[in-house]
Short mmCIF file of C-alpha atoms and ligand atoms in Angstrom, two decimals:
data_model
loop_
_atom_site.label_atom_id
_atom_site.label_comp_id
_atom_site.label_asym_id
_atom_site.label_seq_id
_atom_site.Cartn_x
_atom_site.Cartn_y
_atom_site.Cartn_z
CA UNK A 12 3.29 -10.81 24.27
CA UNK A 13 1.62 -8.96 26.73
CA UNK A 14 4.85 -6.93 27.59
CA UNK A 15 4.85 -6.31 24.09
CA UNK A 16 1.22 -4.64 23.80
CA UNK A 17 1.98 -2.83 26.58
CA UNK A 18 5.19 -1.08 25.27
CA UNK A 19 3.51 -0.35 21.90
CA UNK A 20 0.65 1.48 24.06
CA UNK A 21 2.91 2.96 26.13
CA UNK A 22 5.11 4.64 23.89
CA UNK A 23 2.66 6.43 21.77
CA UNK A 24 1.93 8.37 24.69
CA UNK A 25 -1.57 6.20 26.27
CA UNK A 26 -1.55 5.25 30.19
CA UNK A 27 -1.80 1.89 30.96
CA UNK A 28 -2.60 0.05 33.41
CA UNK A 29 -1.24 -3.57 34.06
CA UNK A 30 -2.16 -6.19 35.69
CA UNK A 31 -0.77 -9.79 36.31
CA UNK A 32 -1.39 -12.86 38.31
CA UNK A 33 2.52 -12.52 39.52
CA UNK A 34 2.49 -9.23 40.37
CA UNK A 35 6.24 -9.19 40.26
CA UNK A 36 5.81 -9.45 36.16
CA UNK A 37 3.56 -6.38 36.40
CA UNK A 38 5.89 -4.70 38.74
CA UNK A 39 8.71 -5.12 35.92
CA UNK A 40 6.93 -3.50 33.01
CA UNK A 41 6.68 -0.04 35.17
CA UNK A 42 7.86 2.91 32.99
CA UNK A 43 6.39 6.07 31.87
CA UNK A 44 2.69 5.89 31.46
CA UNK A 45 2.66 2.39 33.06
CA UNK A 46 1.00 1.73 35.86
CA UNK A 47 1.11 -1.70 37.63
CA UNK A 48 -1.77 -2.74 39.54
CA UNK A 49 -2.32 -5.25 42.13
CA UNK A 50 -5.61 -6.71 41.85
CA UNK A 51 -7.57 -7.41 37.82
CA UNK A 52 -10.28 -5.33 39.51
CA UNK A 53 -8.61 -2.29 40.06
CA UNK A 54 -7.00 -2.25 36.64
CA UNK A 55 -10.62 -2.86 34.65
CA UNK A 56 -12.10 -0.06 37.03
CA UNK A 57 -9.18 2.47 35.55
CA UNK A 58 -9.92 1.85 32.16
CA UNK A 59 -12.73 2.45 29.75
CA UNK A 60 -11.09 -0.53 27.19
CA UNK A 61 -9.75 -3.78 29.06
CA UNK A 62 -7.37 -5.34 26.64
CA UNK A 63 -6.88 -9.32 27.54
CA UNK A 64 -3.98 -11.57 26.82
CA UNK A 65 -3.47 -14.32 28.33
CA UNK A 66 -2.41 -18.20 27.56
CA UNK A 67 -6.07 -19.31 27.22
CA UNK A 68 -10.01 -18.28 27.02
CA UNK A 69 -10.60 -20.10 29.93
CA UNK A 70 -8.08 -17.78 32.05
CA UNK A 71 -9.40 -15.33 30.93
CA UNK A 72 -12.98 -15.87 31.61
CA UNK A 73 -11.96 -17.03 35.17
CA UNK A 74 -9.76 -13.68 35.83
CA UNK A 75 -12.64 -12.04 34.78
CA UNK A 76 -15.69 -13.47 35.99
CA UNK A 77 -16.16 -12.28 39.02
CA UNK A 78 -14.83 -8.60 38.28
CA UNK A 79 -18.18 -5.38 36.88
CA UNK A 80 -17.56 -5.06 33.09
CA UNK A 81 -20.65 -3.75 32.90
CA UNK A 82 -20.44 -1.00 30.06
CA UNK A 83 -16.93 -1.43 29.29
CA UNK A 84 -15.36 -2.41 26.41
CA UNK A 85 -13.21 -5.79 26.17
CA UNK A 86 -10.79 -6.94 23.74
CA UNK A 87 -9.34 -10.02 24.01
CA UNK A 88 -6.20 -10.63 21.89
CA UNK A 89 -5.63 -14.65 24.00
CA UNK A 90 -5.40 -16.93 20.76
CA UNK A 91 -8.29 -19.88 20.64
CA UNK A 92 -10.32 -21.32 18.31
CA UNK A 93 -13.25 -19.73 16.40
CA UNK A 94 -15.87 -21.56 18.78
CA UNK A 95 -13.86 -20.29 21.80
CA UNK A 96 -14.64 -16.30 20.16
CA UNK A 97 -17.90 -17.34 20.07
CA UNK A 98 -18.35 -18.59 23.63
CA UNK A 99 -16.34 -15.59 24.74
CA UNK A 100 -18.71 -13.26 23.27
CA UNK A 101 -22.02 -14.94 24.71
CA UNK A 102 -19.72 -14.69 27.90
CA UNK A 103 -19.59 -11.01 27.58
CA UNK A 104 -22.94 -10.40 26.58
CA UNK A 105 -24.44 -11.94 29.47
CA UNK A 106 -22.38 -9.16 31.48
CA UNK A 107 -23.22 -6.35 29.29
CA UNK A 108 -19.79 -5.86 27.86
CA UNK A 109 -18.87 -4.71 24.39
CA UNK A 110 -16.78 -7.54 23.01
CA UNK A 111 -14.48 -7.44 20.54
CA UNK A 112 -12.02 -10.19 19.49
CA UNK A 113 -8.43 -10.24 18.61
CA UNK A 114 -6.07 -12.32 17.27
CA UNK A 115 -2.43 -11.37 16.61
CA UNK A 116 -0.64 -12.47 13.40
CA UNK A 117 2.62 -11.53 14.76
CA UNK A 118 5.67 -11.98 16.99
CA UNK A 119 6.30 -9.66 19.81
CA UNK A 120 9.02 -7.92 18.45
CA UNK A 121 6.68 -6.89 16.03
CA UNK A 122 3.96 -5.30 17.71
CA UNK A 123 3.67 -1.96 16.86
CA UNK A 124 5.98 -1.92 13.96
CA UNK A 125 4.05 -0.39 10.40
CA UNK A 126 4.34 -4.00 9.02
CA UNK A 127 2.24 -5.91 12.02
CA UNK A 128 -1.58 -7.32 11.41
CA UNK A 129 -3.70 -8.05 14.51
CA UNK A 130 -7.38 -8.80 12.95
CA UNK A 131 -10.89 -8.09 15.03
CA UNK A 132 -13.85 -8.98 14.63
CA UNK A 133 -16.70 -8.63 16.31
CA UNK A 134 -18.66 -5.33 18.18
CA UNK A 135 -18.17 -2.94 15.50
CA UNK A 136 -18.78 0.09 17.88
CA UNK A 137 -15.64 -1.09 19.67
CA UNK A 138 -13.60 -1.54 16.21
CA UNK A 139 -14.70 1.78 15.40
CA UNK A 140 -14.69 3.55 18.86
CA UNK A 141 -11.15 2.02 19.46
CA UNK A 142 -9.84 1.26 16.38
CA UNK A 143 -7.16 4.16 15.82
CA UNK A 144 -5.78 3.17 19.16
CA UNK A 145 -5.87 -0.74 18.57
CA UNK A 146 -3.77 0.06 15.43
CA UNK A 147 -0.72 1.31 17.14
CA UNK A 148 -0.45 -2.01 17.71
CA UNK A 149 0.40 -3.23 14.15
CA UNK A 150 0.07 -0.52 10.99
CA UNK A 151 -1.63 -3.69 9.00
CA UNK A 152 -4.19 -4.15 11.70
CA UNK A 153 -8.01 -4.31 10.75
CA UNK A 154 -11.65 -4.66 12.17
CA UNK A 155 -12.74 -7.40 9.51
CA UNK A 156 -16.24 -8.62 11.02
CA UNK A 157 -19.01 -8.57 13.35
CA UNK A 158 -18.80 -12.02 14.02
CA UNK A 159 -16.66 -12.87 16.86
CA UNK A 160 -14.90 -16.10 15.36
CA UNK A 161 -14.21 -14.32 12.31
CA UNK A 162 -10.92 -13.02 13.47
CA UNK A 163 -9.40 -16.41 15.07
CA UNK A 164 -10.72 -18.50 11.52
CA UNK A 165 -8.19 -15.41 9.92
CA UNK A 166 -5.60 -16.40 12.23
CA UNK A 167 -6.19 -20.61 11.74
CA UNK A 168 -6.16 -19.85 7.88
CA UNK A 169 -3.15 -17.48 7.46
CA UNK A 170 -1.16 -18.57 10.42
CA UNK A 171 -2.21 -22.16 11.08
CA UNK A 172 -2.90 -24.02 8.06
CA UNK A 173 -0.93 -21.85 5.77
CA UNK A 174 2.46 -20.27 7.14
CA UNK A 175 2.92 -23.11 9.58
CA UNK A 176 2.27 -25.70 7.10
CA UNK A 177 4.87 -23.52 4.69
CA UNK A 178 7.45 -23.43 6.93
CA UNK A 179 7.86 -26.91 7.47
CA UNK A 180 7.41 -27.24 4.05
CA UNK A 181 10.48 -25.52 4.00
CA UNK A 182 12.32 -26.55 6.36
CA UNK A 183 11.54 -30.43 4.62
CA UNK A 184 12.44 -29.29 1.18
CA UNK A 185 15.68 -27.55 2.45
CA UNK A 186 17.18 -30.65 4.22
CA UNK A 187 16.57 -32.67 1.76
CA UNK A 188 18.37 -29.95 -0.60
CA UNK A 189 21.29 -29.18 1.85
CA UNK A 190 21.51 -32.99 2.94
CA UNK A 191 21.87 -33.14 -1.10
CA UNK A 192 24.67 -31.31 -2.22
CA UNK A 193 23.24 -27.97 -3.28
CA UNK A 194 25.15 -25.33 -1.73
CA UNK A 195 23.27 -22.67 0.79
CA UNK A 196 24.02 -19.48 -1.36
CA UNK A 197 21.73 -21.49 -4.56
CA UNK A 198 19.44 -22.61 -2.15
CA UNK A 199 18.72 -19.16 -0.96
CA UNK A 200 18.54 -17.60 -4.22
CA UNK A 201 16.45 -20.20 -5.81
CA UNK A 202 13.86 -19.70 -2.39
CA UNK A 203 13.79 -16.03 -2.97
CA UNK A 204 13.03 -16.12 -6.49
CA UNK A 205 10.02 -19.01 -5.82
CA UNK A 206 8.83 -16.55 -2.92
CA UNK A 207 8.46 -14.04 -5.50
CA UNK A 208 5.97 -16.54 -7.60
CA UNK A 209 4.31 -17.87 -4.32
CA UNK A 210 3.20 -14.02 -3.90
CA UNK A 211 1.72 -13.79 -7.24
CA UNK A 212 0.44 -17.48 -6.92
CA UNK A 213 -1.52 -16.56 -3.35
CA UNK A 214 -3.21 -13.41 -4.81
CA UNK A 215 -4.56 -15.19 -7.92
CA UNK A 216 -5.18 -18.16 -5.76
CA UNK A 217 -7.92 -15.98 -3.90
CA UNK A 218 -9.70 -14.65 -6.61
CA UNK A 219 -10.14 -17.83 -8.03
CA UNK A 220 -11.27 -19.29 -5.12
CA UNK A 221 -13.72 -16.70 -4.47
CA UNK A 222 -15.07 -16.67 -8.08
CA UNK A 223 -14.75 -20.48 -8.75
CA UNK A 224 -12.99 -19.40 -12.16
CA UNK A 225 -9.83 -22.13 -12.32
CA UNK A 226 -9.15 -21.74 -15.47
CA UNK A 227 -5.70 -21.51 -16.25
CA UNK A 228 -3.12 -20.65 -19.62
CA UNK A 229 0.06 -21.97 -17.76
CA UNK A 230 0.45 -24.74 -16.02
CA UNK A 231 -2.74 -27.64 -15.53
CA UNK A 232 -2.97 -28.85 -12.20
CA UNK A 233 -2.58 -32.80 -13.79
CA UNK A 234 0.65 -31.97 -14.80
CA UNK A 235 1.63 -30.56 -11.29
CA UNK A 236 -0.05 -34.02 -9.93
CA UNK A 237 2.27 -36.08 -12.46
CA UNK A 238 5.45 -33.74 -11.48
CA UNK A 239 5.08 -34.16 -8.02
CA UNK A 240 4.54 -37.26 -7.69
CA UNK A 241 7.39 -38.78 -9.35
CA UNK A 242 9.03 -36.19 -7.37
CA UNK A 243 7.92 -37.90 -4.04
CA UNK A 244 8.66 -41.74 -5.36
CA UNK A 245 12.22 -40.53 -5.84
CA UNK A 246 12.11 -38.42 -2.53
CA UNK A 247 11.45 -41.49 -0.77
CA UNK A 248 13.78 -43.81 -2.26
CA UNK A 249 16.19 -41.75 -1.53
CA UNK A 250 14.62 -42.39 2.94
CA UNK A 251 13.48 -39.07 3.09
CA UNK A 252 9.49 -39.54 4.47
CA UNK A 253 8.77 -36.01 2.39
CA UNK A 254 5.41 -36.15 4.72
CA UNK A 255 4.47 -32.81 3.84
CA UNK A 256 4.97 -33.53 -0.12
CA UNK A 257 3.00 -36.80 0.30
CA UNK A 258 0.20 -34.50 1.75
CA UNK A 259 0.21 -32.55 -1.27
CA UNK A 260 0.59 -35.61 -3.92
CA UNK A 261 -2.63 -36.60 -1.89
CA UNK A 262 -4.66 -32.94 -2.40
CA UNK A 263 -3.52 -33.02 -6.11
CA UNK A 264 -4.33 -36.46 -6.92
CA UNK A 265 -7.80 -36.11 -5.40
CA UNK A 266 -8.61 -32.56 -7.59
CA UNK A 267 -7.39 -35.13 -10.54
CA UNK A 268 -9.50 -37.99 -9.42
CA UNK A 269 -12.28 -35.31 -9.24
CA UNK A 270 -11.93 -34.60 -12.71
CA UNK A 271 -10.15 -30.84 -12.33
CA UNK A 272 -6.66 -31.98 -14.20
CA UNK A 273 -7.43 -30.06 -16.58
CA UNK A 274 -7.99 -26.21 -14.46
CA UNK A 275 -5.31 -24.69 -12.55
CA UNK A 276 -4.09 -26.02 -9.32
CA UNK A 277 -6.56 -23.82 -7.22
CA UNK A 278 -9.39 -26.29 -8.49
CA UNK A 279 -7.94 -28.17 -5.17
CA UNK A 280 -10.44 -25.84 -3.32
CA UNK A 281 -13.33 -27.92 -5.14
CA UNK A 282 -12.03 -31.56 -3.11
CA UNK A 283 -11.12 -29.08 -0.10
CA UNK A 284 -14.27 -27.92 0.97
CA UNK A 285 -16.30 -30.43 3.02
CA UNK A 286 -17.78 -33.15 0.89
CA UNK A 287 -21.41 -34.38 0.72
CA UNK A 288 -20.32 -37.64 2.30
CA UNK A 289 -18.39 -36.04 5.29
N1 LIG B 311 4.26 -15.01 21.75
C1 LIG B 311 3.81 -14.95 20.50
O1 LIG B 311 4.57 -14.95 19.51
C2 LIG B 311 2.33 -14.88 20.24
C3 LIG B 311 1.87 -14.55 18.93
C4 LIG B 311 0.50 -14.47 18.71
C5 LIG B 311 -0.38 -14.71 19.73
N2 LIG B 311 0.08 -15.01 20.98
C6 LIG B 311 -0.91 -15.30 22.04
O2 LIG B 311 -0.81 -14.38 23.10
C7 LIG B 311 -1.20 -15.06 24.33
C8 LIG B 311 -0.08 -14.89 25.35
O3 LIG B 311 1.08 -15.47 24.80
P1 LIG B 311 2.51 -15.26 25.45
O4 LIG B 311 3.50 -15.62 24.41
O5 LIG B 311 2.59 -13.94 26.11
O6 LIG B 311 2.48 -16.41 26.56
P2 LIG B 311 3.16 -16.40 28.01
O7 LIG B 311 4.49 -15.73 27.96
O8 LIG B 311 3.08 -17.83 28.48
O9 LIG B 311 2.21 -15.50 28.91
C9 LIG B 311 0.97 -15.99 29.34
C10 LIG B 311 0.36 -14.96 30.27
O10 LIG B 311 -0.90 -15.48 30.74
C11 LIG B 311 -0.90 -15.44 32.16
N3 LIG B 311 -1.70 -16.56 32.64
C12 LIG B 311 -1.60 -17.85 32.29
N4 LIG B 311 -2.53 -18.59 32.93
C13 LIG B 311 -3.24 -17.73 33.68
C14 LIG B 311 -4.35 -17.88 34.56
N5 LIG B 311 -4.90 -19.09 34.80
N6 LIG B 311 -4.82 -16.78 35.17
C15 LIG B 311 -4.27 -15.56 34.95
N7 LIG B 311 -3.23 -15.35 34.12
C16 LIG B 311 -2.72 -16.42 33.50
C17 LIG B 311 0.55 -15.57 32.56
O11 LIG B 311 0.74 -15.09 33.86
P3 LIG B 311 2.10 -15.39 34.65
O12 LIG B 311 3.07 -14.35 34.17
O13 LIG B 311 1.71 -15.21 36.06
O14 LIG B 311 2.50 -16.79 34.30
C18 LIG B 311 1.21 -14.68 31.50
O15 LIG B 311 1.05 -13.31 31.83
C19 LIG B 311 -1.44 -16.53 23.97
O16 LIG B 311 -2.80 -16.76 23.78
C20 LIG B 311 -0.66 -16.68 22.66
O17 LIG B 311 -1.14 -17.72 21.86
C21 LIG B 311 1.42 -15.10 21.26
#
């Protein structure tokens, strides 16, 4: 990834300066406006913003620790949880540094590309001091907080719990299709079509969410429940464990048991958000 960041920098025309623990690495990204560096220390004294990505927090906090950040800016695009981001930025606080957190929402091939989304959050004078630059590095990219976890709960939401979990959603649904008899070319129209819904389905999904407004003219979530559940019985007669359809049987019958059958299915929200009892 880091590679990556550093070509999208590079080729709009902004020196760089890289630095790695194998310095070999760093000697292999050398091009036009990149400059590797031998030591972390060298490489933060050269530059005004210190972008950081690496495999964890706790790397970078121990490349880092013993290196002057005072009145430099830092933004760390390492992946970790929301507590991490918060740790990180008492970290940099103690050492004067402007802190702003990243977290990317892409591949590598991506970075730069019109269609990318890296998400900050955190020191606003950063997003805003930086924030033309930090956007060559995905066109969707945005400066969505001041608190520092903000951006990593985007990433655990969007990336995490929802494409991850949709993916092998997908990837369950289409063996059991494919292992089934229905042949690729319907499978892949009938995906594209559903994709289509699932787009309007996810916008509608947030406004409801956000207003608390399920109310719905198409289809009640109790008849999704009672679909997909004989759905799953059969599934699994059939041996296929469907875990990831099970999971959702479970979600729906609990917004049922809750007494939302009647709303639309993003009444789930109401037995997804932490209950009284824990
Ligand atoms: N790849 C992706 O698709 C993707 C997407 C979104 C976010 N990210 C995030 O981006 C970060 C980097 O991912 P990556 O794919 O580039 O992983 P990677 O290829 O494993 O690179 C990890 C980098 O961290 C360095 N590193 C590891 N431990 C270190 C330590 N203790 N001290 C100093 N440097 C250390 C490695 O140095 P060496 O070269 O010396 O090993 C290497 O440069 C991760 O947090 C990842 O979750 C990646």
């Amino acid at each position: 990834m880091g590679a990556a960041l550093i070509r999208a920098f590079a080729g709009s025309g902004r020196d760089v300066t890289v630095w790695n623990r194998t310095h070999e690495r760093a000697l292999g990204l050398a091009a036009p406006h990149v400059e590797p560096v031998r030591s972390i220390g060298e490489a933060v004294a050269m530059s005004p913003l210190v972008l950081a990505c690496l495999s964890t927090y706790d790397d970078v906090r121990a490349s880092l620790d013993e290196i002057d950040l005072a009145g430099r800016a830092l933004v760390n695009l390492t992946s970790g949880t929301p507590r991490g981001a918060e740790e990180m930025a008492d970290w940099a606080a103690a050492r004067d540094v402007d802190y702003l957190d990243g977290a990317i929402l892409a591949f590598p091939d991506f970075i730069g590309s019109p269609d990318a989304l890296l998400a900050y959050s955190g020191s606003r004078r950063v997003g805003d001091t930086h924030g033309a630059l930090l956007r060559r590095l995905g066109g969707q990219s945005q400066w969505i907080g001041e608190r520092a976890d903000v951006a990593n709960i985007c990433d655990a939401s969007v990336i995490a719990s929802f494409y991850t979990t949709a993916i092998t959603a997908y990837v369950e649904a289409a063996t059991f299709a494919l292992d089934n008899d229905v042949p690729p070319d319907v499978l892949r129209a009938a995906t594209r079509v559903v994709l289509r819904t699932l787009g309007h389905s996810t916008k509608e999904a947030a406004a409801a969410i956000a207003t608390g407004d399920y109310s719905t003219d198409q289809a009640k979530l109790s008849t999704y429940a009672i679909g997909t559940r004989d759905v799953l019985q059969s599934v699994r007669r059939s041996g296929v464990p469907a875990r990831l359809l099970g999971a959702t049987v479970e979600s729906l019958d609990a917004a049922c048991a809750a007494g939302h059958g009647d709303e639309g299915i993003c009444a789930v929200a109401e037995v997804v958000r932490a209950q009284p009892d824990g």
